[in-house]
PDB file of C-alpha atoms in Angstrom:
ATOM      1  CA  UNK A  70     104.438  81.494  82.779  1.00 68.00           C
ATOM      2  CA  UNK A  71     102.885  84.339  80.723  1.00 75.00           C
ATOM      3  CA  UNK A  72     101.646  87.080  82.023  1.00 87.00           C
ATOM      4  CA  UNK A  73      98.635  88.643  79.877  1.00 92.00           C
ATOM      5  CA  UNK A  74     100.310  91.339  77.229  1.00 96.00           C
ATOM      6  CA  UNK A  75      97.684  92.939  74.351  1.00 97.00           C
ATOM      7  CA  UNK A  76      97.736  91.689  70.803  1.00 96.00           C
ATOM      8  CA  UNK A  77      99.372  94.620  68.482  1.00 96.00           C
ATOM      9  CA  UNK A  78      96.569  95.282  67.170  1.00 93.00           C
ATOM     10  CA  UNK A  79      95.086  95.860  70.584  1.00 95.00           C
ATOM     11  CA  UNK A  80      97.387  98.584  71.579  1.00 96.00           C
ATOM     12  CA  UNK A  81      96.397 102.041  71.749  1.00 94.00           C
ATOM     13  CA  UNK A  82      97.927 105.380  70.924  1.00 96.00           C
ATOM     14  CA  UNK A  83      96.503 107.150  73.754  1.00 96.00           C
ATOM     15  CA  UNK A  84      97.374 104.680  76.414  1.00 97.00           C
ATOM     16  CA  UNK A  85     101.179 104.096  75.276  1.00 98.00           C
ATOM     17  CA  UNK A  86     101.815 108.099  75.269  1.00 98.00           C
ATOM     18  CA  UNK A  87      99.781 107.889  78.615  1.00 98.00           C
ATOM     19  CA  UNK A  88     101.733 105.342  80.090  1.00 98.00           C
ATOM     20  CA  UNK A  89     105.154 106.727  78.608  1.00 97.00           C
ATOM     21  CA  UNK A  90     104.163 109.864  80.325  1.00 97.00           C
ATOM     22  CA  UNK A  91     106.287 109.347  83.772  1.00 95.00           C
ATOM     23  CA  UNK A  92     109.728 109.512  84.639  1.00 91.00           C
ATOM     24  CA  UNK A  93     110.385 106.254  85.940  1.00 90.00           C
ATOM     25  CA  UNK A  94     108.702 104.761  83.533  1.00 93.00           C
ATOM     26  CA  UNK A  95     110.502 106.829  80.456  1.00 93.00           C
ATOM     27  CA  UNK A  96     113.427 105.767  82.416  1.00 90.00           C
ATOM     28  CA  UNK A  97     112.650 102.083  82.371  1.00 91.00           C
ATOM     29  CA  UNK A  98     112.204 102.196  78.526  1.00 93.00           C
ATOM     30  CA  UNK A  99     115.621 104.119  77.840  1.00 90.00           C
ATOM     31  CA  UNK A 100     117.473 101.675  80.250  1.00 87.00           C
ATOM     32  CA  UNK A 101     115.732  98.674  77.847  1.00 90.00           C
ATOM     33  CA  UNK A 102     116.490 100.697  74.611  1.00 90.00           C
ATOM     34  CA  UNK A 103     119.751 100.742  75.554  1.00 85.00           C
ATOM     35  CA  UNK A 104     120.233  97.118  76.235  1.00 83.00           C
ATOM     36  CA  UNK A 105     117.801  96.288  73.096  1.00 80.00           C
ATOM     37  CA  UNK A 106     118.025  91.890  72.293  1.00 76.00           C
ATOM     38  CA  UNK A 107     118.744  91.768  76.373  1.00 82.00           C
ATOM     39  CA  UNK A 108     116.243  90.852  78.278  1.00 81.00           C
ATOM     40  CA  UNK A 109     116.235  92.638  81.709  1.00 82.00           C
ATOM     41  CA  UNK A 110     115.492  91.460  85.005  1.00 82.00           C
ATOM     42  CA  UNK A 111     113.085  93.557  87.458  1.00 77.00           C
ATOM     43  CA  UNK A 112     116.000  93.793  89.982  1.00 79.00           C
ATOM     44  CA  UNK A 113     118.061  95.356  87.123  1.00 79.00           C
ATOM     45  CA  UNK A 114     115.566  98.768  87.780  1.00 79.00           C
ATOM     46  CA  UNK A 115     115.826  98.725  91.146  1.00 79.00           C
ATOM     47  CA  UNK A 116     117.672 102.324  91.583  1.00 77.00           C
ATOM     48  CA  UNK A 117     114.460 103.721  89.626  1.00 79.00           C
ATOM     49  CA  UNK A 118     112.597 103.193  92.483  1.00 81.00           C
ATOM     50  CA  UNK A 119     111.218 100.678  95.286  1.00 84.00           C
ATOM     51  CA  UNK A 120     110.186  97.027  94.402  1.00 84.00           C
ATOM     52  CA  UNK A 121     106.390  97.797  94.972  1.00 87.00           C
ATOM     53  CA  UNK A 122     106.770 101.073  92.697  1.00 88.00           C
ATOM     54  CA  UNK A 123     108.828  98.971  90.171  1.00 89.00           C
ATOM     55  CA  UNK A 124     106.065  96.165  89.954  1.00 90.00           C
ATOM     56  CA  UNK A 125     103.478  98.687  89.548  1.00 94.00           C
ATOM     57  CA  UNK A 126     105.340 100.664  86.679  1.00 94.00           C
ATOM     58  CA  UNK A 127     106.406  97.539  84.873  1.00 93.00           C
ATOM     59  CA  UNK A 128     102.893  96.282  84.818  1.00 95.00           C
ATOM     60  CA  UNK A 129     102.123  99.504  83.332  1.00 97.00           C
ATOM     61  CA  UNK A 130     104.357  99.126  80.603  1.00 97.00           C
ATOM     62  CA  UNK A 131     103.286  95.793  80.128  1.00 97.00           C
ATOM     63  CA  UNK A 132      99.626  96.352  79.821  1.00 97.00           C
ATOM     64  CA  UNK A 133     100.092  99.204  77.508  1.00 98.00           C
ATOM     65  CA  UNK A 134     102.093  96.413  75.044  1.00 98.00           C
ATOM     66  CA  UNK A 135     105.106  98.704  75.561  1.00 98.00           C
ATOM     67  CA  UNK A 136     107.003  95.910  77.336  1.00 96.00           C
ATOM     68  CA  UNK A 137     106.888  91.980  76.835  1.00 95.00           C
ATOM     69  CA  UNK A 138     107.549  90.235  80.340  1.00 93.00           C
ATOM     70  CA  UNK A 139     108.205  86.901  80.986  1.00 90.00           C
ATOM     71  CA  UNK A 140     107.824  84.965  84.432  1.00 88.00           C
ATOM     72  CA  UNK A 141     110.976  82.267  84.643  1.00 86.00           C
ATOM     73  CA  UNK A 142     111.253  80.856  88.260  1.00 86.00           C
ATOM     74  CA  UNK A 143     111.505  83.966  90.389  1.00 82.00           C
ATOM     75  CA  UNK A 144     112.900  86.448  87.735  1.00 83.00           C
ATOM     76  CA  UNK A 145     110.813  88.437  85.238  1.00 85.00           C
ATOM     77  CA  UNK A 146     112.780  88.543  81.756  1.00 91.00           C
ATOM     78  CA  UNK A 147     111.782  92.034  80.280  1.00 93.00           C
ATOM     79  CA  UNK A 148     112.158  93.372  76.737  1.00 94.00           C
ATOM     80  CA  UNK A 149     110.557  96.331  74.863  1.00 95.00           C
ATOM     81  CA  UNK A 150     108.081  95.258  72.328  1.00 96.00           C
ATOM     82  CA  UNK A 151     110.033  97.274  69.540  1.00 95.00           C
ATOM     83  CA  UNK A 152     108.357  95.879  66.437  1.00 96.00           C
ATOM     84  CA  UNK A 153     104.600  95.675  68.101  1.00 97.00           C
ATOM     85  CA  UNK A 154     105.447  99.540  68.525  1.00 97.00           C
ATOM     86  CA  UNK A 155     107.605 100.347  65.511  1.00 97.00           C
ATOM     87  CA  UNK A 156     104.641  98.883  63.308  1.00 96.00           C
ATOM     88  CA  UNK A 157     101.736 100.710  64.816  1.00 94.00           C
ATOM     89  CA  UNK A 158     102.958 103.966  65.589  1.00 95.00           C
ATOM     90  CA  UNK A 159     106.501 104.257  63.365  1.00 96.00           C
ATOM     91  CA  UNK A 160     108.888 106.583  64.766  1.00 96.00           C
ATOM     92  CA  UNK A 161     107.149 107.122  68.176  1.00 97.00           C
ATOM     93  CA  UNK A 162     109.565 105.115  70.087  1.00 97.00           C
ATOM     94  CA  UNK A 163     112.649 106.411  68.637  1.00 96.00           C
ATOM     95  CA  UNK A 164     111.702 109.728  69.112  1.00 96.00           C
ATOM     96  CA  UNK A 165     110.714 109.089  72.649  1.00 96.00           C
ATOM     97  CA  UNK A 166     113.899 107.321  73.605  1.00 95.00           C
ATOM     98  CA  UNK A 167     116.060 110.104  72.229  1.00 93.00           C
ATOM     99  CA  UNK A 168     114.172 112.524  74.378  1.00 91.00           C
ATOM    100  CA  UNK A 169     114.097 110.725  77.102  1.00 88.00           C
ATOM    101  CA  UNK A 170     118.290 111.045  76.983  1.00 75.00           C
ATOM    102  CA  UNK A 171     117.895 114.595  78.198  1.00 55.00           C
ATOM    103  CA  UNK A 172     115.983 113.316  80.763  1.00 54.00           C
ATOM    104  CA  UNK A 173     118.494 113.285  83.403  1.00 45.00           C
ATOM    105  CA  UNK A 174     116.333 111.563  86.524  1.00 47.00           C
ATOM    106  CA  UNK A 175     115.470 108.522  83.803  1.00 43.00           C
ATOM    107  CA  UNK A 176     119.533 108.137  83.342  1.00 45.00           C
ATOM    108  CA  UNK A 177     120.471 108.678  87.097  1.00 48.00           C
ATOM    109  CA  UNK A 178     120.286 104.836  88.182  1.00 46.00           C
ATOM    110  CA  UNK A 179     121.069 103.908  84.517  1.00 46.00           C
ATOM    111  CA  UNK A 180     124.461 105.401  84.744  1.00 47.00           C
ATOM    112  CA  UNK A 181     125.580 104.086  88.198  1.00 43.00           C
ATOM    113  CA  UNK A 182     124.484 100.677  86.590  1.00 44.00           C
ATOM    114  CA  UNK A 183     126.387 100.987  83.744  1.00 42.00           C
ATOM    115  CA  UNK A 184     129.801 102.151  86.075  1.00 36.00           C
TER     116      UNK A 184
ATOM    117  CA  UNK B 103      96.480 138.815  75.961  1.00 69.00           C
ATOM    118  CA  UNK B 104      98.550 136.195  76.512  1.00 75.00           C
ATOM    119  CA  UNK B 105      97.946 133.211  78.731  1.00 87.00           C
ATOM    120  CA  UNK B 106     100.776 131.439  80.599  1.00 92.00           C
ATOM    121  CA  UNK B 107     103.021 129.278  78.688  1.00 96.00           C
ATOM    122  CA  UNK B 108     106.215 127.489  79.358  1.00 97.00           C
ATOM    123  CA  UNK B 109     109.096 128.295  77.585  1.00 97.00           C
ATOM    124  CA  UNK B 110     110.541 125.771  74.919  1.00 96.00           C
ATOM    125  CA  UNK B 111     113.378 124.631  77.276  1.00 94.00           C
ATOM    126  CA  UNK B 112     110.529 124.187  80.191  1.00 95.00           C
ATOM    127  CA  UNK B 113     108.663 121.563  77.843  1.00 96.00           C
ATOM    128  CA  UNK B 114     108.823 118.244  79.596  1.00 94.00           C
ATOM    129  CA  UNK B 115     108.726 114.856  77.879  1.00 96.00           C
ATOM    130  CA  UNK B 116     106.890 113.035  80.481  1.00 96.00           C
ATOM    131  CA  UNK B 117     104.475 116.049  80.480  1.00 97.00           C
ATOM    132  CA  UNK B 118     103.869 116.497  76.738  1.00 98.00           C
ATOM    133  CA  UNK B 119     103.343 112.672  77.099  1.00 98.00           C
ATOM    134  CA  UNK B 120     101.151 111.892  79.196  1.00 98.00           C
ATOM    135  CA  UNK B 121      98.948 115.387  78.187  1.00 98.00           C
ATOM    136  CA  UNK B 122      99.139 114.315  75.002  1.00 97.00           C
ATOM    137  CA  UNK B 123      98.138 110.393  76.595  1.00 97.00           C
ATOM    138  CA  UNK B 124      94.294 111.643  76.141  1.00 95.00           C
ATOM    139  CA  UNK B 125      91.614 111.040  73.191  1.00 91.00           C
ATOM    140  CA  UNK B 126      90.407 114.070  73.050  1.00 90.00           C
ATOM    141  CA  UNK B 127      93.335 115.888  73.653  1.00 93.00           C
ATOM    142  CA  UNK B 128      94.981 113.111  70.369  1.00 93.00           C
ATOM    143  CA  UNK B 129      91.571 114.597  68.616  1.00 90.00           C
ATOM    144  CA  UNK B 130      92.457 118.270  69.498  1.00 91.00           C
ATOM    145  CA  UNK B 131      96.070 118.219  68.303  1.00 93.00           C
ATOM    146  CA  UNK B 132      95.349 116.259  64.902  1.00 90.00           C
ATOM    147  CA  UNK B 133      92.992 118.454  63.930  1.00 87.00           C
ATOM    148  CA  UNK B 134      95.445 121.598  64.040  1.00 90.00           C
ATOM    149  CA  UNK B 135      97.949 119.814  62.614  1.00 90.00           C
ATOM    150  CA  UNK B 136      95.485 119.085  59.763  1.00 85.00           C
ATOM    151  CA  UNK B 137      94.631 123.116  59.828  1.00 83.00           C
ATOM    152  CA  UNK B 138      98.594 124.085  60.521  1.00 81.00           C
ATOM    153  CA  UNK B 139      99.297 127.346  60.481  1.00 76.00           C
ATOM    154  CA  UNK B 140      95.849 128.333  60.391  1.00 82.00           C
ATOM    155  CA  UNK B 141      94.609 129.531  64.387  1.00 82.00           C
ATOM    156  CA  UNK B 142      92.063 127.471  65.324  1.00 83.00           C
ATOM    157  CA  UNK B 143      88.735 128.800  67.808  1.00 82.00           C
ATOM    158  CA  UNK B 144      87.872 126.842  70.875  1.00 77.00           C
ATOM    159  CA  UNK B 145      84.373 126.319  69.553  1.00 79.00           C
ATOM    160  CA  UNK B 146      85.397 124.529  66.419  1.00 79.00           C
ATOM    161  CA  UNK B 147      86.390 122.006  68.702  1.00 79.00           C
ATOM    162  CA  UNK B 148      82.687 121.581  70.004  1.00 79.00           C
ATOM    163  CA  UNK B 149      82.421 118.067  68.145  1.00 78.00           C
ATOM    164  CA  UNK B 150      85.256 116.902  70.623  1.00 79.00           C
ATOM    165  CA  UNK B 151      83.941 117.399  74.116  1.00 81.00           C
ATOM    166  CA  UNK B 152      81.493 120.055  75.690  1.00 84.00           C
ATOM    167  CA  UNK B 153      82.725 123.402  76.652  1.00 84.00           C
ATOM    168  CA  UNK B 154      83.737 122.979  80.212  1.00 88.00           C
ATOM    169  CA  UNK B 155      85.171 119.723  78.879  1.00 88.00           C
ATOM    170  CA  UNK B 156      87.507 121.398  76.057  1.00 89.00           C
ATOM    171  CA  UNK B 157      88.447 124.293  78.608  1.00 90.00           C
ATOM    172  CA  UNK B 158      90.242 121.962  80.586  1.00 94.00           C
ATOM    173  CA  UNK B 159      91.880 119.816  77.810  1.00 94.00           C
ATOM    174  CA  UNK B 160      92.902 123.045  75.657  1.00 93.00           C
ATOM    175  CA  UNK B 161      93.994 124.398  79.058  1.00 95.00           C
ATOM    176  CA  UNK B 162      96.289 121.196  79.853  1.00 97.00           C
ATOM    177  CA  UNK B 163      97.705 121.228  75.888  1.00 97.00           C
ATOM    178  CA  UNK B 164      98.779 125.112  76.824  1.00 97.00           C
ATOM    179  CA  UNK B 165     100.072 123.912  79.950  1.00 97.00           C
ATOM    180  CA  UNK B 166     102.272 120.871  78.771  1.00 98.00           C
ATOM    181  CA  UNK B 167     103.471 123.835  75.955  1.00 98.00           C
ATOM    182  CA  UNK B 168     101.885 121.660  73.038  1.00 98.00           C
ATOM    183  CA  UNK B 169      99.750 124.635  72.234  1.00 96.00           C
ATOM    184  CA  UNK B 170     100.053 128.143  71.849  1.00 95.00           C
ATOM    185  CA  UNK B 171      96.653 129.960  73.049  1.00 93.00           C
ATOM    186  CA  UNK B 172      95.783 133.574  72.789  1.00 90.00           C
ATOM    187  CA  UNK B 173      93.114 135.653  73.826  1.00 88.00           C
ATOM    188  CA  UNK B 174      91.412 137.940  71.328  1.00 86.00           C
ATOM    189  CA  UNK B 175      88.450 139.657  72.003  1.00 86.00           C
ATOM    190  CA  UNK B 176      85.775 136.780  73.040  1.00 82.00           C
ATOM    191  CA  UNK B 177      87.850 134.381  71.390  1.00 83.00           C
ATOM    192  CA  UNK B 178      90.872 131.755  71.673  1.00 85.00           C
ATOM    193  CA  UNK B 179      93.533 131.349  68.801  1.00 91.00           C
ATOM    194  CA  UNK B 180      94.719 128.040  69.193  1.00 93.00           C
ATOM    195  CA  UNK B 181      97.990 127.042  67.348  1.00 94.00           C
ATOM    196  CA  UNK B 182     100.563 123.800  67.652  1.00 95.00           C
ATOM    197  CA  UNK B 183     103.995 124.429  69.012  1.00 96.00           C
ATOM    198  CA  UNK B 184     105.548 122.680  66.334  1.00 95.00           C
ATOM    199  CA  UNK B 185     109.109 124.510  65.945  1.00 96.00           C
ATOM    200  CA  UNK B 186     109.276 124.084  69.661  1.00 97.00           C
ATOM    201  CA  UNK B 187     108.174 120.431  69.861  1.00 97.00           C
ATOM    202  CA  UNK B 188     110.359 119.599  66.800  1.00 97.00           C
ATOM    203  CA  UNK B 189     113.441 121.407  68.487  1.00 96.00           C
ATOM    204  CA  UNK B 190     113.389 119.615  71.844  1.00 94.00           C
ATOM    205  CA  UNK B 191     111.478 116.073  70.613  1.00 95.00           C
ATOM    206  CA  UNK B 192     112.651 115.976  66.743  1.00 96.00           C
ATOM    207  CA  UNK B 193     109.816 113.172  64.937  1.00 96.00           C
ATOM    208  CA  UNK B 194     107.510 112.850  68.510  1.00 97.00           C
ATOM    209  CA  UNK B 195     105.048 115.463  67.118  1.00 97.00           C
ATOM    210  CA  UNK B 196     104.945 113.872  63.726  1.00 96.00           C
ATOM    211  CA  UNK B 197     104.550 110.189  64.837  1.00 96.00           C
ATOM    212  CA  UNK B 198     101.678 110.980  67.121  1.00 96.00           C
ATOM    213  CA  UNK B 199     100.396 112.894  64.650  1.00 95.00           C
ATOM    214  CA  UNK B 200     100.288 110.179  62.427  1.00 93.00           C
ATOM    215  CA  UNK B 201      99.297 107.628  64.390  1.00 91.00           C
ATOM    216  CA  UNK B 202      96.274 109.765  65.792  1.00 88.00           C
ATOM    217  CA  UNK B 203      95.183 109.217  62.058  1.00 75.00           C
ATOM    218  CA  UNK B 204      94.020 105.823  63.188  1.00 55.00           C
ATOM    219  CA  UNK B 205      92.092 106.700  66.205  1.00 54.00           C
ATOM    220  CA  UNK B 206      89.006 107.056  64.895  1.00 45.00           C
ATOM    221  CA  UNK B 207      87.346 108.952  67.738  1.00 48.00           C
ATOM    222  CA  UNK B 208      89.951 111.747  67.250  1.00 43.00           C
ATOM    223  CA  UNK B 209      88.379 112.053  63.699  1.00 45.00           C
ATOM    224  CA  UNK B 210      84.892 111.396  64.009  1.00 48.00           C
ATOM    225  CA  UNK B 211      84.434 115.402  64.875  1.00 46.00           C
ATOM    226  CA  UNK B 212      86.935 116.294  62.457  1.00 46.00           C
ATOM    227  CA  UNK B 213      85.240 114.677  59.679  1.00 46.00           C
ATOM    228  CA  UNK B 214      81.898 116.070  60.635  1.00 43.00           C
ATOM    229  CA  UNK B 215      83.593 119.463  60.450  1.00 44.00           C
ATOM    230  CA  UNK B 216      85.366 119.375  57.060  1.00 42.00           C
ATOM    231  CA  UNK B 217      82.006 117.982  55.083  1.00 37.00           C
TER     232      UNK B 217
END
């Protein structure tokens, strides 16, 4: 199943830096930049917060065309929509994941993940 | 005098996004990059939002530490942080800036303004 996701050339500058502008969420998107070519499962951003918080923040994402998701049985496959965002606004994500590494709350689950 | 303004290490990501997550406010900060260097007047802003309107974006730019404002007389000198954006967020400013360059209701003021 697909969920709905806006065409490139429907996503807007204002929402993405609007969207982008939360912790968990920057910390979603460094945990996927990270993992880039991986799709990620919703249960895979679970110490970022509760499920209900974590649907509502990866929808979010979604809507905003930051995020592709995918519905596969009971798993959602997630992955950042690098090119979509790399051709409309070059440089915006890089610079935002590089910030978002000083960004200690968006790395606290990340790094018990990783351990 | 000087209006409240948070130092360069206070400036937040998730803050400077999601302030900067706005039209007007994407209209407000293209313009003074366009002008850089140059202070800018609250009221030369006027094509961007009413008064009361601009107050509280220009207020929320300060805020976020986007903007440097200062009080003169009956008048606001609005400048970009830029050495302080570039320091902690190297290539965000630029890439917003630049992709604010396609928004054109960030421009429609702006072009009013330079004929």
């Amino acid at each position: 199943m697909l969920l709905p996701h806006p065409t490139a050339d429907q996503i807007s500058l204002a929402t993405v830096l609007s969207v982008l502008g939360d912790p968990t969420r920057l910390g979603i998107v460094a945990y996927l930049a990270r993992r880039e070519g991986m799709p990620m499962n919703c249960s895979q951003f679970l110490d970022l917060g509760s499920k209900t918080n974590l649907s509502y923040h990866l929808a979010k994402l979604r809507e905003a065309g930051i995020t592709h998701a995918e519905v596969l049985g009971t798993s959602r496959l997630i992955t950042l929509r690098r090119d979509d965002l790399d051709a409309r606004f070059p440089g915006l994500l890089d610079s935002v994941i590089a910030g978002a590494k000083d960004f200690p709350l968006a790395f606290k689950g990340i790094e018990a993940m990783d351990a």
